[in-house]
PDB file of C-alpha atoms and ligand atoms in Angstrom:
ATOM      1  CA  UNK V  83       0.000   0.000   0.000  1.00  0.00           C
ATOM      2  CA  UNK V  84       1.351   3.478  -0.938  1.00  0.00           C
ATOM      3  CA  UNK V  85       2.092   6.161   1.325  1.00  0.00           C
ATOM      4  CA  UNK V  86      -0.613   8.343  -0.325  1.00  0.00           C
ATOM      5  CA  UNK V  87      -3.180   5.691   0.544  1.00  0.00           C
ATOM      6  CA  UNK V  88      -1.642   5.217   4.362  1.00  0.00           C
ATOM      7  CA  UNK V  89      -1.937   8.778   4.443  1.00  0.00           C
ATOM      8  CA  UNK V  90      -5.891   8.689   3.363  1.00  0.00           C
ATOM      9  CA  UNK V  91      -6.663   6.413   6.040  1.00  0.00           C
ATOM     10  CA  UNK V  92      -5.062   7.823   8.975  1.00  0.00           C
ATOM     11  CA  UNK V  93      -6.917  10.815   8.355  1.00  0.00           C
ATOM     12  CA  UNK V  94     -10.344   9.288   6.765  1.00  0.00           C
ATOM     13  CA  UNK V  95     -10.976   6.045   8.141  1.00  0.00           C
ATOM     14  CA  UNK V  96     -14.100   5.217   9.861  1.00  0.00           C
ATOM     15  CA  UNK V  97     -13.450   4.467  13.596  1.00  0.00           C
ATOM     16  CA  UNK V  98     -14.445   0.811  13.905  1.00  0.00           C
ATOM     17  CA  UNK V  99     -13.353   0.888  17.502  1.00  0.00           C
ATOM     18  CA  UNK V 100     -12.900   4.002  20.502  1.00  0.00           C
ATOM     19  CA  UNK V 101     -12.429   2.702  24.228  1.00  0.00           C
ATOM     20  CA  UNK V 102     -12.156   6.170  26.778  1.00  0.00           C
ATOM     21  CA  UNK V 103     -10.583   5.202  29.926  1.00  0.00           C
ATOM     22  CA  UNK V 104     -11.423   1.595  30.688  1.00  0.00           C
ATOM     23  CA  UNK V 105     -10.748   1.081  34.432  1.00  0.00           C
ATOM     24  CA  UNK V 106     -10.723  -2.724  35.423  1.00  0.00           C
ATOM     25  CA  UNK V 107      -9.916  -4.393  38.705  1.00  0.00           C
ATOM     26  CA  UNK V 108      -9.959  -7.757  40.628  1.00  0.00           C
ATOM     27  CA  UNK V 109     -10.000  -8.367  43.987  1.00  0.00           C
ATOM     28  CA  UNK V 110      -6.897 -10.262  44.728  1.00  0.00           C
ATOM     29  CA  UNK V 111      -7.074 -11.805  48.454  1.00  0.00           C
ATOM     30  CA  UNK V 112      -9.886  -9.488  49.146  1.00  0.00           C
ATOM     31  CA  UNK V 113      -7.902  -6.109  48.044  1.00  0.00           C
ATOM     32  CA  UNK V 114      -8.755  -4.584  44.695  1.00  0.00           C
ATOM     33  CA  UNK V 115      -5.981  -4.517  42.097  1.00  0.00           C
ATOM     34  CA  UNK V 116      -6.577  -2.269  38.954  1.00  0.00           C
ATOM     35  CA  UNK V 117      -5.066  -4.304  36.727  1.00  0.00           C
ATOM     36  CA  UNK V 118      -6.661  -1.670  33.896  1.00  0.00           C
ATOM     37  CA  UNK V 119      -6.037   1.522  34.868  1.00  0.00           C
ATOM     38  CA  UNK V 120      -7.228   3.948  32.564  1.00  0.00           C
ATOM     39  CA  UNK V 121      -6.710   2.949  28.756  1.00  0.00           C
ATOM     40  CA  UNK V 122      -8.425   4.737  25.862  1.00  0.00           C
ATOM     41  CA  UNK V 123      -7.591   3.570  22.372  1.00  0.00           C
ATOM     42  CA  UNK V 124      -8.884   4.214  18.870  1.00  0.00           C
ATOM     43  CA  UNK V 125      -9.001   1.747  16.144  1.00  0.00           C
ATOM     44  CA  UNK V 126      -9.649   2.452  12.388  1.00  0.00           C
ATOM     45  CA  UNK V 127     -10.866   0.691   9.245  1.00  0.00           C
ATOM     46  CA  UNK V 128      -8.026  -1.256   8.339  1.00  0.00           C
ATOM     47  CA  UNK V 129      -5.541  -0.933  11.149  1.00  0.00           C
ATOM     48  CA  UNK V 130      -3.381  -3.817  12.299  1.00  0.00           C
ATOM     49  CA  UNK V 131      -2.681  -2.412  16.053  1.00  0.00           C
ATOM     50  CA  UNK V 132      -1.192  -5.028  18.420  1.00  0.00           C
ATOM     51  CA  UNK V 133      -1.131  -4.321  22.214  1.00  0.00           C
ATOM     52  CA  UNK V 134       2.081  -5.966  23.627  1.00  0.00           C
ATOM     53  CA  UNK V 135       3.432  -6.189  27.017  1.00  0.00           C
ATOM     54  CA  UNK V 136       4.979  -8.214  29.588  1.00  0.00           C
ATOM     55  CA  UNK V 137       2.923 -11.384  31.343  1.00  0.00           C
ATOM     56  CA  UNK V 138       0.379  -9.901  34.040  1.00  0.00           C
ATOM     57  CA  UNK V 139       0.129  -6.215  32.677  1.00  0.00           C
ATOM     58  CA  UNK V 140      -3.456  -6.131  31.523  1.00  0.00           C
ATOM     59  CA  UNK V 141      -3.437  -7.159  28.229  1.00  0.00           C
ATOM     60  CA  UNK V 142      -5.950 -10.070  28.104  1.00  0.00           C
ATOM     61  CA  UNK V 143      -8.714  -8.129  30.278  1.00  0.00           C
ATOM     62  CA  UNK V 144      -8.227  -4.912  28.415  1.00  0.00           C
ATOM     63  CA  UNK V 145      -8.948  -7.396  25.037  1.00  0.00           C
ATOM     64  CA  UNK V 146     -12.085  -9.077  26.247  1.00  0.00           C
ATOM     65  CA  UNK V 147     -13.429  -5.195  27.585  1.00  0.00           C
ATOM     66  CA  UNK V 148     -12.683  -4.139  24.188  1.00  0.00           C
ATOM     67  CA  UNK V 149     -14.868  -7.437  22.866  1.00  0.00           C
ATOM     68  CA  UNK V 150     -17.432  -7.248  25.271  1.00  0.00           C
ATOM     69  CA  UNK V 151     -16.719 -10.339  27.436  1.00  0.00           C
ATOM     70  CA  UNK V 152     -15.914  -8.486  30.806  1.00  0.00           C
ATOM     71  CA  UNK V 153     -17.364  -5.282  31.721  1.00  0.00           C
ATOM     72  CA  UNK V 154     -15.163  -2.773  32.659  1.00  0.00           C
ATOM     73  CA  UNK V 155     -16.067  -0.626  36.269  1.00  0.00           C
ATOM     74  CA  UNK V 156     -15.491   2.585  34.295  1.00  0.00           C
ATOM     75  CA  UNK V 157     -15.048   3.910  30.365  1.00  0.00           C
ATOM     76  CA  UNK V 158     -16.793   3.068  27.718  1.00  0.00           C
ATOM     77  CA  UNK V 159     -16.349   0.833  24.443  1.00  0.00           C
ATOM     78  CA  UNK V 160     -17.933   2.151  21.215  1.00  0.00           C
ATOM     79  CA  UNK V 161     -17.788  -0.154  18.090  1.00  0.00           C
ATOM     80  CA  UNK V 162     -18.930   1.366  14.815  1.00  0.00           C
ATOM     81  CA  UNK V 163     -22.110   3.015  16.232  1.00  0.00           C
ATOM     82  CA  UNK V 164     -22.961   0.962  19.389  1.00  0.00           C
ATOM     83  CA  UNK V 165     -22.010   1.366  23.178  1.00  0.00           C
ATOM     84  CA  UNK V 166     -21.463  -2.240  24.345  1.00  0.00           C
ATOM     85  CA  UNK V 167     -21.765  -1.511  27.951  1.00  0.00           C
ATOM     86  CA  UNK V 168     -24.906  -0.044  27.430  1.00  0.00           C
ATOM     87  CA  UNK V 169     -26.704  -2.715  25.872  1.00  0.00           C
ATOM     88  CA  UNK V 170     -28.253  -5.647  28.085  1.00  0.00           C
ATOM     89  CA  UNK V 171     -26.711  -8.964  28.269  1.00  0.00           C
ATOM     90  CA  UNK V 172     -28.809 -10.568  25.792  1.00  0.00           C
ATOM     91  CA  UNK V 173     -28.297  -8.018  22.641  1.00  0.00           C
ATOM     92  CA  UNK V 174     -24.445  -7.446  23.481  1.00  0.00           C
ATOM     93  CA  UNK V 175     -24.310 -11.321  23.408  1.00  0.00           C
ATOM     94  CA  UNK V 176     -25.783 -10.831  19.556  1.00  0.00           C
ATOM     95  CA  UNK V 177     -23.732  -8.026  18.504  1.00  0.00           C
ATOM     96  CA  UNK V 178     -20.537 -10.005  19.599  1.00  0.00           C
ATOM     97  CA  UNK V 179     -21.619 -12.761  17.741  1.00  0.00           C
ATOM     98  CA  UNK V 180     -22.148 -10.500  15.032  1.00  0.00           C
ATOM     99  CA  UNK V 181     -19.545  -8.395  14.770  1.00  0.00           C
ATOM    100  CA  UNK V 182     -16.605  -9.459  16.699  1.00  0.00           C
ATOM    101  CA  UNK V 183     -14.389 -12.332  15.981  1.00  0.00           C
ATOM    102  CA  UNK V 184     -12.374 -13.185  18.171  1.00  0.00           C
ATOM    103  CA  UNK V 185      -8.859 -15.774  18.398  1.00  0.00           C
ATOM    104  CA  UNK V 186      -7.815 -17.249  21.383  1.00  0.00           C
ATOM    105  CA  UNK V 187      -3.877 -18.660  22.350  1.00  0.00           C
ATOM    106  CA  UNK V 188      -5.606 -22.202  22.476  1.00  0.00           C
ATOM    107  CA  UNK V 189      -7.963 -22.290  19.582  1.00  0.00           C
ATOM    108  CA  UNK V 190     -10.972 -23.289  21.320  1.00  0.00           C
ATOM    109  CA  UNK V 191     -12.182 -25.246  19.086  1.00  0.00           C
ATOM    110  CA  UNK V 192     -15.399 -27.727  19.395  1.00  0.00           C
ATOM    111  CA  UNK V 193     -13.352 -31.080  19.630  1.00  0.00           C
ATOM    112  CA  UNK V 194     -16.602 -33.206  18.165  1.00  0.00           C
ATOM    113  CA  UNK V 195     -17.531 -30.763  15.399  1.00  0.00           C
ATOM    114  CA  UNK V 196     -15.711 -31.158  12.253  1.00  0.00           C
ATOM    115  CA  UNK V 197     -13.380 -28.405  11.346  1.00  0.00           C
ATOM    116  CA  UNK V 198     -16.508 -26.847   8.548  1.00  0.00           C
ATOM    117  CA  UNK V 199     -18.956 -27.262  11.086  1.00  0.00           C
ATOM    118  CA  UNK V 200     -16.646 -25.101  13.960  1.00  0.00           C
ATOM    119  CA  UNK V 201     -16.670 -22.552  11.470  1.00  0.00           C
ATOM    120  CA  UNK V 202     -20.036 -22.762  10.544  1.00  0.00           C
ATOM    121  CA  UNK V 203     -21.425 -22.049  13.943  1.00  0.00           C
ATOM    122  CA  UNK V 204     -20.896 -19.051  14.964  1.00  0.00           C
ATOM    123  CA  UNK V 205     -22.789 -18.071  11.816  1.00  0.00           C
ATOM    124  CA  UNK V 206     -25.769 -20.119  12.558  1.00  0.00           C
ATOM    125  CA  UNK V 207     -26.161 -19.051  16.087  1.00  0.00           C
ATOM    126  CA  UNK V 208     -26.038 -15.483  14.544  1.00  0.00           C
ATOM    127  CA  UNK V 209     -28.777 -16.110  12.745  1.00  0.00           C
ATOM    128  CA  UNK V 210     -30.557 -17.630  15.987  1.00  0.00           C
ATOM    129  CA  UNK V 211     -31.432 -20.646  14.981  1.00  0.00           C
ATOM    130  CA  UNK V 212     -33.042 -21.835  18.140  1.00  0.00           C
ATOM    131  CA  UNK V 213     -30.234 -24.469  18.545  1.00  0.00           C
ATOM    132  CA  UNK V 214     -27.849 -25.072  15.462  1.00  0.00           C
ATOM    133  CA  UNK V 215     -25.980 -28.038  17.000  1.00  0.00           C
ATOM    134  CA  UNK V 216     -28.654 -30.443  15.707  1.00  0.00           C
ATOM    135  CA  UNK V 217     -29.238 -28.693  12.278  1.00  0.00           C
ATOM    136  CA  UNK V 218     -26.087 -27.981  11.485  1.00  0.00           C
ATOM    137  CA  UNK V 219     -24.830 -30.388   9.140  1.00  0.00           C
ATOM    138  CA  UNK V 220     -28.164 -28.914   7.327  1.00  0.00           C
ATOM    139  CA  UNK V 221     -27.655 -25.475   7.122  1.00  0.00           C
ATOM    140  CA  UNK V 222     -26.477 -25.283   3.578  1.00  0.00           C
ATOM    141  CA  UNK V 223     -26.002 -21.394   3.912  1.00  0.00           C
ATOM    142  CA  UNK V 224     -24.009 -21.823   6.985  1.00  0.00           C
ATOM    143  CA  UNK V 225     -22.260 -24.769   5.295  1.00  0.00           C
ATOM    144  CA  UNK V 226     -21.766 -22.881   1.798  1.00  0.00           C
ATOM    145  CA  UNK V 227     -20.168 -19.557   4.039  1.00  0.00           C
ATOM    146  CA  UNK V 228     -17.587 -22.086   6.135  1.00  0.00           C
ATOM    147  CA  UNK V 229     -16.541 -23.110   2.398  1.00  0.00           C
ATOM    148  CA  UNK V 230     -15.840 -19.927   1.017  1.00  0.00           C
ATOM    149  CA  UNK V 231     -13.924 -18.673   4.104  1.00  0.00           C
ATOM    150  CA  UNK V 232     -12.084 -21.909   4.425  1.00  0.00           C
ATOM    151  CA  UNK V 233     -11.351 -22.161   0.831  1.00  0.00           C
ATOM    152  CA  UNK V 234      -9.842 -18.062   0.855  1.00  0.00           C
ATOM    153  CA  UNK V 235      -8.005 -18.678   3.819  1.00  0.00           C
ATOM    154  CA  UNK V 236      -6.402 -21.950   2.052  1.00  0.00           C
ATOM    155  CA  UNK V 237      -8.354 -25.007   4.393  1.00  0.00           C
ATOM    156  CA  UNK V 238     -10.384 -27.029   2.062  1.00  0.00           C
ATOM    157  CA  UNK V 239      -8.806 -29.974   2.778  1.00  0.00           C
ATOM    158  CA  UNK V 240      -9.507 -29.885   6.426  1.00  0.00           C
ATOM    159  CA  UNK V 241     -12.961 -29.380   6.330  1.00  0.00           C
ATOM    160  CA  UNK V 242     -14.095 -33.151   7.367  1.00  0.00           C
ATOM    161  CA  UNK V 243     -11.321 -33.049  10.072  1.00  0.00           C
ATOM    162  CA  UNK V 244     -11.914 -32.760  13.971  1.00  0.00           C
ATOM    163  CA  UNK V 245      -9.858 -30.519  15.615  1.00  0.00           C
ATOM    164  CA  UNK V 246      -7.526 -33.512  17.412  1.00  0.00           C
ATOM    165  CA  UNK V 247      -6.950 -34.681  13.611  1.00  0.00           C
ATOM    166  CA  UNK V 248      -4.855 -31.195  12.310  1.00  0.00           C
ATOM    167  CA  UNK V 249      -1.794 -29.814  13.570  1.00  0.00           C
ATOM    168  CA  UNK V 250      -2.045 -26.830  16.061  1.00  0.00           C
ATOM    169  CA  UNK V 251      -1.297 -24.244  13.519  1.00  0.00           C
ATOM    170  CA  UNK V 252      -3.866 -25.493  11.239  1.00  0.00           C
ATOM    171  CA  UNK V 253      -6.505 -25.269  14.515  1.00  0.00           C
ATOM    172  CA  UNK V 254      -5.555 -21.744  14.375  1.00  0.00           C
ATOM    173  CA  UNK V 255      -5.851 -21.179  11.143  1.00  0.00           C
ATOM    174  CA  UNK V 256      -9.626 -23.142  11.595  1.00  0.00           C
ATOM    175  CA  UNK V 257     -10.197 -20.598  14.622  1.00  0.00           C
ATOM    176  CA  UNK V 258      -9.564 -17.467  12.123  1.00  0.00           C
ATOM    177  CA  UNK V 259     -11.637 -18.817   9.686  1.00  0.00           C
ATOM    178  CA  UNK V 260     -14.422 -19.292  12.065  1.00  0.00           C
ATOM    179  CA  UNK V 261     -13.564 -15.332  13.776  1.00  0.00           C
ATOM    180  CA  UNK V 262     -14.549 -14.213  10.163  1.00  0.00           C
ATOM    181  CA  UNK V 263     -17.120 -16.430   9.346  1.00  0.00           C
ATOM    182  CA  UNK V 264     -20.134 -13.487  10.323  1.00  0.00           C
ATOM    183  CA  UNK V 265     -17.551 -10.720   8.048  1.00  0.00           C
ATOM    184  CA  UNK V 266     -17.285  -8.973  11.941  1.00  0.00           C
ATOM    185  CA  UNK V 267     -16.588  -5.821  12.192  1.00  0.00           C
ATOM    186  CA  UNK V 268     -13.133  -6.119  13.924  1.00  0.00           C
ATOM    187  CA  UNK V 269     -10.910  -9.432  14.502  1.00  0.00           C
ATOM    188  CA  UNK V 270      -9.649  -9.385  18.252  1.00  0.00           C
ATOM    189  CA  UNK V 271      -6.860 -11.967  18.786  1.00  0.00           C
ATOM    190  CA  UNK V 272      -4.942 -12.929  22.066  1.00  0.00           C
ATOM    191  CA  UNK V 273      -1.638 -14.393  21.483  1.00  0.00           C
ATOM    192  CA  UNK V 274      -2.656 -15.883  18.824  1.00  0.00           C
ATOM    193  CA  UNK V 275       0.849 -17.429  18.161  1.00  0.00           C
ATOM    194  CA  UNK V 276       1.353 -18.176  21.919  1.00  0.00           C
ATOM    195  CA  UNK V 277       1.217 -22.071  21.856  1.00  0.00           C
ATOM    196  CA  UNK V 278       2.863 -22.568  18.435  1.00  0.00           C
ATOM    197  CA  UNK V 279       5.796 -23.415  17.234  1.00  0.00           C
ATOM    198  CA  UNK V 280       7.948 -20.529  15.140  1.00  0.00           C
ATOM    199  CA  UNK V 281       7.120 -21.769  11.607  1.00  0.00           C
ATOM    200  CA  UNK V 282       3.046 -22.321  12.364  1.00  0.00           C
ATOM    201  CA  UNK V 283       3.087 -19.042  14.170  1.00  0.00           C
ATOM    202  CA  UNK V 284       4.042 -17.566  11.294  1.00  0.00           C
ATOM    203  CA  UNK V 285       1.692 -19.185   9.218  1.00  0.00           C
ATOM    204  CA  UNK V 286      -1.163 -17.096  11.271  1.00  0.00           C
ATOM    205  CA  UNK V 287       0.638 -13.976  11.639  1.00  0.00           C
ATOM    206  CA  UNK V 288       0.787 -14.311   7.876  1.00  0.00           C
ATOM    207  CA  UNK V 289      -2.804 -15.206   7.563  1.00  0.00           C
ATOM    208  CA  UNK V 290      -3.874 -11.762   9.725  1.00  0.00           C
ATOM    209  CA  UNK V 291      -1.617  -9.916   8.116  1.00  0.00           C
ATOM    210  CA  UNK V 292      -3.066 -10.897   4.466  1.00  0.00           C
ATOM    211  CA  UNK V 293      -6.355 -10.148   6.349  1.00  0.00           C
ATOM    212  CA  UNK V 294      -5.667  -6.610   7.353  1.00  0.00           C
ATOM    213  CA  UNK V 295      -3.700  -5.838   4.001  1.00  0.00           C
ATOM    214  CA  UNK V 296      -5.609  -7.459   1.442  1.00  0.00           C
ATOM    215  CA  UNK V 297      -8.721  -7.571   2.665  1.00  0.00           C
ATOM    216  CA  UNK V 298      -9.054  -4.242   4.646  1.00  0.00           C
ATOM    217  CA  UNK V 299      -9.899  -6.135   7.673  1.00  0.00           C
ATOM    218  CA  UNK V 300      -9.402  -4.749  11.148  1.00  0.00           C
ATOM    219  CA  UNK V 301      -7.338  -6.376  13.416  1.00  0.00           C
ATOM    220  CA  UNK V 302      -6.248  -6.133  17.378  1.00  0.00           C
ATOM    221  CA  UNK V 303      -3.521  -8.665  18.149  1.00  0.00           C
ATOM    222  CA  UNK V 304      -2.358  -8.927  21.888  1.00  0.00           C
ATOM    223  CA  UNK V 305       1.041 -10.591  22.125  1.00  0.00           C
ATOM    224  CA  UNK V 306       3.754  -9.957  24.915  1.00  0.00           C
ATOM    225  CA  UNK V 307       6.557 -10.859  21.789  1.00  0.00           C
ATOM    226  CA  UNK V 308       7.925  -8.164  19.988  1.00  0.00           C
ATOM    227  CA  UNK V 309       8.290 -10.442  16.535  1.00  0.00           C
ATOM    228  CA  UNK V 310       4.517 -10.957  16.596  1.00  0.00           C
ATOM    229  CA  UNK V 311       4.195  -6.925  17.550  1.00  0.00           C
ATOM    230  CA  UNK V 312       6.307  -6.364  14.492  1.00  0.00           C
ATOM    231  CA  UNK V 313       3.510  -7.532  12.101  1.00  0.00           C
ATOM    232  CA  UNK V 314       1.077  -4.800  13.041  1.00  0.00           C
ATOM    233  CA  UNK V 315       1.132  -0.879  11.923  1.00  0.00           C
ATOM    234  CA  UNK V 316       0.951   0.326  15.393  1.00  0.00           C
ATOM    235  CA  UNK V 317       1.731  -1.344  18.684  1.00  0.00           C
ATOM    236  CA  UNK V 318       0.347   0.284  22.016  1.00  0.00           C
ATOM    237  CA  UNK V 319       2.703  -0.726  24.581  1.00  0.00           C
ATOM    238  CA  UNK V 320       1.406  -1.669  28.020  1.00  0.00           C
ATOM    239  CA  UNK V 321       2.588  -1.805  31.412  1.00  0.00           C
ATOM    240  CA  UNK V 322       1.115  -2.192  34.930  1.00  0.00           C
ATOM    241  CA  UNK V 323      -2.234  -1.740  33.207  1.00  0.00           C
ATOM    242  CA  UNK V 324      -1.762   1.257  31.219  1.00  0.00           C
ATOM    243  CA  UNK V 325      -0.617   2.080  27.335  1.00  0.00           C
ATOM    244  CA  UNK V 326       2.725   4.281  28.080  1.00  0.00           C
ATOM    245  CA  UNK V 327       3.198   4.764  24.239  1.00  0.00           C
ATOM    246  CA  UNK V 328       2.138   4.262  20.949  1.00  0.00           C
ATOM    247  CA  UNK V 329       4.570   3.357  18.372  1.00  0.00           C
ATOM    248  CA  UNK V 330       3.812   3.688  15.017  1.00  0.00           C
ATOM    249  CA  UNK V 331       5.569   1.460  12.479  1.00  0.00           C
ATOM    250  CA  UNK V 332       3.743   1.978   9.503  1.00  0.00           C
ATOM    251  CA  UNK V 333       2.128   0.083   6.836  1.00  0.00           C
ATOM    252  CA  UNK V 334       5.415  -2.020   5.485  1.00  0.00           C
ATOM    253  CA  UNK V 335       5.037  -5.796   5.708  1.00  0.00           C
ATOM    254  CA  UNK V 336       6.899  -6.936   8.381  1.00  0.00           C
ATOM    255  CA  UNK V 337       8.760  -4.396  10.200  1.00  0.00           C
ATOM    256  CA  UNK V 338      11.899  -4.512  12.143  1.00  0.00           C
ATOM    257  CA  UNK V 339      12.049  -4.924  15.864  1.00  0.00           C
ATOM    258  CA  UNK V 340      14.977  -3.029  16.685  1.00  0.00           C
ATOM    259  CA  UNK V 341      12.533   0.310  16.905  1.00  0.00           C
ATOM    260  CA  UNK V 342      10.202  -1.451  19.092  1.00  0.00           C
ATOM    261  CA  UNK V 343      13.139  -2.774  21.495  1.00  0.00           C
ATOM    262  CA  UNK V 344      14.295   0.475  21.719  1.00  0.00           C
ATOM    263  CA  UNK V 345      11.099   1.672  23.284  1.00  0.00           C
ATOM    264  CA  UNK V 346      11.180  -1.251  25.380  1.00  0.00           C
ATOM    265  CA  UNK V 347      14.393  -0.348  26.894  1.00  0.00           C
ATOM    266  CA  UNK V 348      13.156   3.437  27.291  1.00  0.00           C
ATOM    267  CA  UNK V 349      10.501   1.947  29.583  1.00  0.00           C
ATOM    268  CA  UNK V 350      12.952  -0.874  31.509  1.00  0.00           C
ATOM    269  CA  UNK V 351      11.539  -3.810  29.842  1.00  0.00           C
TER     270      UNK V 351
HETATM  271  N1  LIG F 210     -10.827 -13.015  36.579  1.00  0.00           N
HETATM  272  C1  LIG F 210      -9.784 -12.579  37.303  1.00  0.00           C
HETATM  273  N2  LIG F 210      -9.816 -12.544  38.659  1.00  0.00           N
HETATM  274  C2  LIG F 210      -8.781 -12.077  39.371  1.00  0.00           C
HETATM  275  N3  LIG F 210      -7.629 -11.630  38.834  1.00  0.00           N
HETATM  276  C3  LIG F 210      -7.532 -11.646  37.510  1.00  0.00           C
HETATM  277  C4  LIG F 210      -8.595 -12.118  36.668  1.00  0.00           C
HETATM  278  N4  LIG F 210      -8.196 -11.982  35.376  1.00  0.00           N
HETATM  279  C5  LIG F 210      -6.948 -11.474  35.414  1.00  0.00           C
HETATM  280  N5  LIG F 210      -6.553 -11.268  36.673  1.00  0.00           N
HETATM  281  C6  LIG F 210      -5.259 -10.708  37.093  1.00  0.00           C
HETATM  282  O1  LIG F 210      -5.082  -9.482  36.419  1.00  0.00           O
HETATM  283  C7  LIG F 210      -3.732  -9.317  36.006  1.00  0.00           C
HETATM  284  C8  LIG F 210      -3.693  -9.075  34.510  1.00  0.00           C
HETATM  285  O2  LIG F 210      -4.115 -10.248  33.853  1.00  0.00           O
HETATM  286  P1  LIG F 210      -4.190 -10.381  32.277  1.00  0.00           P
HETATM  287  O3  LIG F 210      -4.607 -11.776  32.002  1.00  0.00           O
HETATM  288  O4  LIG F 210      -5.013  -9.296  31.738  1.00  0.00           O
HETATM  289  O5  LIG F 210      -2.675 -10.136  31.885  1.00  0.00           O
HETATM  290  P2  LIG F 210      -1.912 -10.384  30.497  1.00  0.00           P
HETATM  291  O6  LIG F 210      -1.168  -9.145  30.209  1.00  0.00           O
HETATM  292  O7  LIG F 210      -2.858 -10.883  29.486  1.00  0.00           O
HETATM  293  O8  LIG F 210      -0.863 -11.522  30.858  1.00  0.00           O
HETATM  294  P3  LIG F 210      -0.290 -12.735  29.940  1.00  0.00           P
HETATM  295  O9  LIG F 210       0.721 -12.132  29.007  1.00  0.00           O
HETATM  296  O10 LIG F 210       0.355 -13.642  30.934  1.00  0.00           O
HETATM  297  O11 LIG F 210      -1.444 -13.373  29.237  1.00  0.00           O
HETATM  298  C9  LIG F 210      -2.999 -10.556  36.450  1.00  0.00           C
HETATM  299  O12 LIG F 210      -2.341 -10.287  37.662  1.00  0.00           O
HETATM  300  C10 LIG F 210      -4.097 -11.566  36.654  1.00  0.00           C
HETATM  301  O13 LIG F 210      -3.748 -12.496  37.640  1.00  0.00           O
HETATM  302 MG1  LIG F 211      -3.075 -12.688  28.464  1.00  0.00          MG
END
């Protein structure tokens, strides 16, 4: 992508995602910790921004307040045109399952549903079928949108496969496949890399990144590595619970790390 058009969509862009000053905490042997302590962050059509940051800092509850699985005790979390935390339980349920997908370190993955039918079903629930287990293997629209997805993303030949049958980077691969299966709004991934090995890592880094370049989609990517950082445009950095910069690397393939080190080492990590 040219300058010209990185330039167009910094300042043009629709804002898929704004979170203003998310305050989180837990109460750890009965005293509260804020382990989120006042993040605001704004996410455009098309940006690849990874959050990165040592073990324990906040990333993974900051992620699911962004995605609407953990309310946050303060701020608020706007995608596209809805507040999450003010919708009940019931419709923010539906508009994750519409317009969020998310990744997760280990897959998740339905271990007795084929891989077509894992990414078929977050698509039939959307469409609230009362309960798609039983229909599934009949929902030809379901069934015809897990083979497009799969086939662009390079799966067909896993389709019949359970999840214990394909190697771990394949799951993955499965688990993006069914994260755009409802075309969400915005993909939110958490260490998506974190359990495989370097070469299938890289095999789903590549696979987001095609995503966000290609295919305009917008990504989040937590990771606590600063290779898997270096795939994304901008990378919030995070410590005890708060984003202490943003560095921007631009819209290059893969960038170098030695940038993002060096803003490591400016904050004595
Ligand atoms: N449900 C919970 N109840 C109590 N404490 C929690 C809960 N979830 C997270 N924490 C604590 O909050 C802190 C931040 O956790 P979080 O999982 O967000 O960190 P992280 O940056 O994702 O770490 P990692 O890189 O290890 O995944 C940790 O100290 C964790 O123990
Ligand atoms: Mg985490």
């Amino acid at each position: 992508m040219s300058d010209e058009e990185g330039g167009r969509r910094e300042s043009g862009s629709e804002v898929v995602l704004e979170a203003k000053d998310i305050h989180k905490s837990y109460a750890v042997s009965r005293t509260p910790r804020e382990v989120v302590g006042g993040v605001s962050l704004t996410v455009r059509a098309g940006d690849l921004v990874a959050v990165m940051g040592p073990s324990g800092c906040g990333k993974s509850t900051l992620l699911h307040v962004l995605g609407g699985l953990t309310t946050p005790d303060q701020g608020s979390v706007r995608i596209q045109d809805t507040d999450l935390y003010g919708l009940s339980d019931r419709d923010l349920a539906a508009f994750r399952r519409r317009n969020i997908g998310f990744v997760f370190q280990f897959f998740n993955l339905l271990p007795s549903l084929t891989a077509a039918e894992n990414v078929m079903l977050p698509y039939s629930l959307e469409r609230e079928r009362v309960w798609p287990m039983r229909g599934l293997g009949r929902d030809r629209d379901a069934r015809a949108r897990a083979d497009a997805v799969m086939t662009m993303l390079g799966l067909r030949g896993l389709q019949g496969h359970r999840p214990d049958e394909i190697a771990g980077g394949e799951q993955q691969r499965v688990a993006v496949a069914r994260a755009l299966v409802t075309d969400p709004a915005i993909i939110l991934a958490d260490e998506p890399t974190g359990t495989l090995d370097y070469h299938s890592g890289r095999s789903v880094l590549e696979l987001l990144l095609r995503l966000s370049r290609q295919d305009g989609r917008t990504i989040v990517l937590v990771t606590h590595d600063v290779r898997t950082a270096a795939y994304a445009d901008r990378v919030a950095l995070m410590l005890d619970g708060q984003i202490k910069e943003t560095v921007e690397l631009g819209r290059r393939s893969v960038h170098d790390t030695a940038p993002l080190l060096e803003r490591l080492a400016a904050h004595g990590l």
